[in-house]
Amino acid sequence: MKLKRTKFGISFKYLIITTLYLIFITDTVCAQDAVAIKKTKAGILISNGLVMSRFTYSGVRILQEYYAKKGNQWILVVKSFDSPSVYPPDAVQLFNNQLDINHRFLLTAELKRMKIIHHDKNTAIVQLDGGRGKNTFQQTIALNKNDYHFSIIVKTELGDAPYKVDYALSPFVFNSSKMPEFVHTPTLKFDNNDSKQNRFKLLAGKDQIIGDRAFHAPAIILQDKGIFAALVPNLNIINESAVTSKDARRTIDIGRNMFSVPIDSQSYTMPTGLDLNIKTGLTPKPIFTFGYMDNIIAHHIRYQRTNGPEMIRTLTKGTLKYAFDLFVNATMPRCKGYETIAAYQWNKYGHPVFMNHPHLTMPFENYFKVVDSITFHHSKYQDIDIPLNGYEDYGSWLQFDMDGVPVGGYRSAVNFWNDVIHNSIFWNNARDASGFWFWGKKLNRPDFIDKANRIINFCLLAPRNKDGLFATLYNANSKTWGLQFSDPPNGKAELFLRQSGSYDIAAMSKTGAHLLDYYFRCEKNKKIIPYLTPYANWIIAHIDNNGSLPSYVTTDMVGSPLLKNSAQPASSMWFLASMYIATHQEKYKIAAKRISEYLEKEIIPEAKWMDMEQYYSCGAKPIAFQKDVWQNEPVRGNLATIWACEGYARLYEATNEKKYLTLGVSCINYLSFSQCIWAPHFIYTALPFGGFTADNSDNSTMLDARQAETVKPFIWYGKILNRQDLLERGIAAARSSVVLMNLPSHKANDIYKYTNIYPYGLGPENIDHEGHPQSAMRTSPSWGEGSGVFTGLAEAYRELEGGYIDFENNIYVGVNGVRIQKASVHGSRIDVFITDALANLKLAFDEPFVVPIRLHGLKKKSYSLYINNALNGMIVNKEQHNIINLQITPNGHIKLVK
């Protein structure tokens, strides 16, 4: 049949004929217990009874269609994109391969032949081939039994050297003419008309893509009611198939500076990239794509592409290979599909790195010792921790008496602000106090119990107004308090202020929640609850009819409209639920539930995790901008997401209502996309695995210090849900929170190779902040090495010990210096297979150390313990949670010790 082509594709007559063919043929391939395949004159069809793909000869190319089962019907979810023969001049030019047919390859339009290369009851693989001149193209599509996704591998062979390419992409169309109600990508696109930002030469949103420096856990996710699609890049293939280039990754509109690290030419490879666009001017349906394409990085952070020869890159070899998984579903619970992708990504990519890649170089205790030796003593680096006149020099730590009461806290590391002790949404001494107390008890260090008490005293001396709202920072030089570090309601939307005319509700609620956490898990300081009660009562009185709160309140107690409809009330839900647990006063539980209703209705369904950071920090933008019109993606951060995870955990504890656990799971699963789940070859400043980015504007940053705050919620949800993936995420986040300490062993083992300007024991708050290899600035030990030890490592150690084994749920994880490969119990015999994670490093840790392992779920009175198949002794089961101590020696010997 000769096909008639229109301006935008194949004729309606063809679509009717192929639809009838589809109805006929699918009756023969609906087997639920095996993968079926059918070859006809029209093409090839494969199905596992859940999803189906059809490859049809369509004139000079092959049409790819991907279906999902809904009842007895097959629903078309995704199809391949074919660029129109007449390309509209006003359309998005990314897909205009006619601009340069020699260097732009839309591979879905280049495939002309098909064949079956494998089929059995568990798997079917189809291969599509094509070529242009001396260039050849190949795509294989594999479908496995019981999967809702197709595994796709694409390979391009460039025929002639020098090997040059603009892009090689696989574009697809999401079969919905409406805007998807849920969209996730790693990056916002932004048409910036702000004069302050125009100096950065920003291109329009339609000329922006999603660069691989935002690939923490990359995916494009689309959902409209039950219709769901996701494209998940294969991260292993990105690393295995890297192709170096002399000119790729070299073009950037942000200049090198004091934080930039040396260029490693072997890491400058041809980048992969993602793109989603719902306003292409080619079809009303969203087009999404993945493949190889470079970009021009612009301010904080845009990945821009022009459409001329300046985007052509020269490669050292002619083979380009990439792969991805394409998920389709027609019965996905509304706005919930992303949760399946988060778990899938960790299991496929995160878990193998967790189990096999070196992460730290010493036991946790040794990281504590380093921080103890540096940040609490006379300043060794007085140009960094500048001593303050009138205060004894304790390095990064200030301690003194206030009103006759001993107080203390970590101070800022910013030179012009270095006398400030803070409880902000970032740096927060109240948060770290629990870790000070933990290490003091763990290592029998009463001086750290004293430091923890000093922090709590400092917090409780912060002046309050008549409604209980309190100051969050102290200027030590002038001995004056400030309300917060910014002042958006009064036109000062900037950081590092000393005085403010407004209160920061999120910062106060976060600080209050941390004080209560200290009350629950450390010491029941009788002053904490009375101090916080007036503030808690004020919040209750100011929750509006929607369940929301203002983000800022001026000194005359007027609520600001700024960020009124943001996700920031999550911190107050966390605080109020904690107040209920502490006091059992129903009003706090009721108020926390009201905020939950707001989050459940307005924030969680579309993941509208908007907080102050996207507007007043690095990715600053006009407050009116709340959604990316090119992708239909909201402005999103992760600070409020973390607070919501904590808040729902406390609300579930307060109510035992499964609804709040379910909502918390939605939050923790979305938070997972901010965590780096692999070791990208092109990120070489430090190992980014387990670390976090900031938001979908400030998206190239790796190992951002907020990762320490995610440890506690990840582990809590992992234990309550019996999910090993979340436990591993929490441990990885804990370890990553100390990766950026400048240590010889970190350099030698490529953990933190390019340490830049900060000396031994110290480190920056993140790396690669501006989209190229950088070791960024140090703003505070409480957003760096201090929070890493006193929040990150402390939380993992407190909750899981040095390793955790739950025999009831078949969960086992190594935490501190060990990997637990397997653990099981049979009758009265326990088998644990464990390895030393610090032994096989380039510069190995060469001292014996003891690792406490927590055992859960034992039933009998006593057991024989076998370590790596060798009998190590007897365990007496005295209580529900048993702790055994294993000594690890440098020769690899592991034994049970008392």
Short mmCIF file of N, CA and C in Angstrom, two decimals, residues 94 103 169 230 241 269 342 359 498 574 595 601 673 687 755 769 853:
data_model
loop_
_atom_site.label_atom_id
_atom_site.label_comp_id
_atom_site.label_asym_id
_atom_site.label_seq_id
_atom_site.Cartn_x
_atom_site.Cartn_y
_atom_site.Cartn_z
N LEU A 94 14.75 21.99 17.31
CA LEU A 94 15.56 20.85 17.72
C LEU A 94 15.34 19.65 16.80
N HIS A 103 24.73 15.80 9.92
CA HIS A 103 25.17 15.75 11.31
C HIS A 103 24.02 15.66 12.31
N LEU A 169 19.39 11.29 18.12
CA LEU A 169 18.28 11.30 19.07
C LEU A 169 17.21 10.29 18.70
N ALA A 230 7.21 6.78 30.75
CA ALA A 230 8.47 7.26 31.32
C ALA A 230 9.63 6.78 30.47
N SER A 241 29.88 3.50 27.25
CA SER A 241 30.00 3.89 25.84
C SER A 241 30.47 5.33 25.66
N THR A 269 33.47 14.31 27.34
CA THR A 269 32.90 13.37 26.39
C THR A 269 31.70 13.98 25.70
N ALA A 342 11.13 5.67 40.65
CA ALA A 342 12.15 5.93 41.66
C ALA A 342 12.71 4.62 42.21
N HIS A 359 33.15 4.01 48.68
CA HIS A 359 32.44 5.25 48.99
C HIS A 359 33.21 6.08 50.00
N ARG A 498 21.86 40.56 58.45
CA ARG A 498 22.04 40.45 59.90
C ARG A 498 20.77 40.82 60.65
N TRP A 574 5.22 19.27 60.25
CA TRP A 574 6.24 18.49 60.97
C TRP A 574 6.33 18.94 62.43
N ILE A 595 -2.97 21.08 57.77
CA ILE A 595 -1.89 21.37 56.82
C ILE A 595 -1.72 20.20 55.87
N LYS A 601 -3.97 18.11 48.75
CA LYS A 601 -4.79 18.65 47.67
C LYS A 601 -3.98 19.48 46.68
N PHE A 673 14.32 11.50 43.41
CA PHE A 673 14.85 11.98 42.13
C PHE A 673 15.94 13.04 42.30
N LEU A 687 33.26 11.96 44.00
CA LEU A 687 32.28 10.91 43.74
C LEU A 687 30.91 11.41 44.17
N THR A 755 40.33 18.93 45.54
CA THR A 755 39.89 19.55 46.79
C THR A 755 39.95 21.07 46.78
N HIS A 769 28.80 23.38 40.93
CA HIS A 769 27.61 24.19 41.16
C HIS A 769 27.16 24.94 39.91
N ILE A 853 26.72 -4.69 64.75
CA ILE A 853 25.67 -5.08 63.81
C ILE A 853 24.38 -5.31 64.59
#
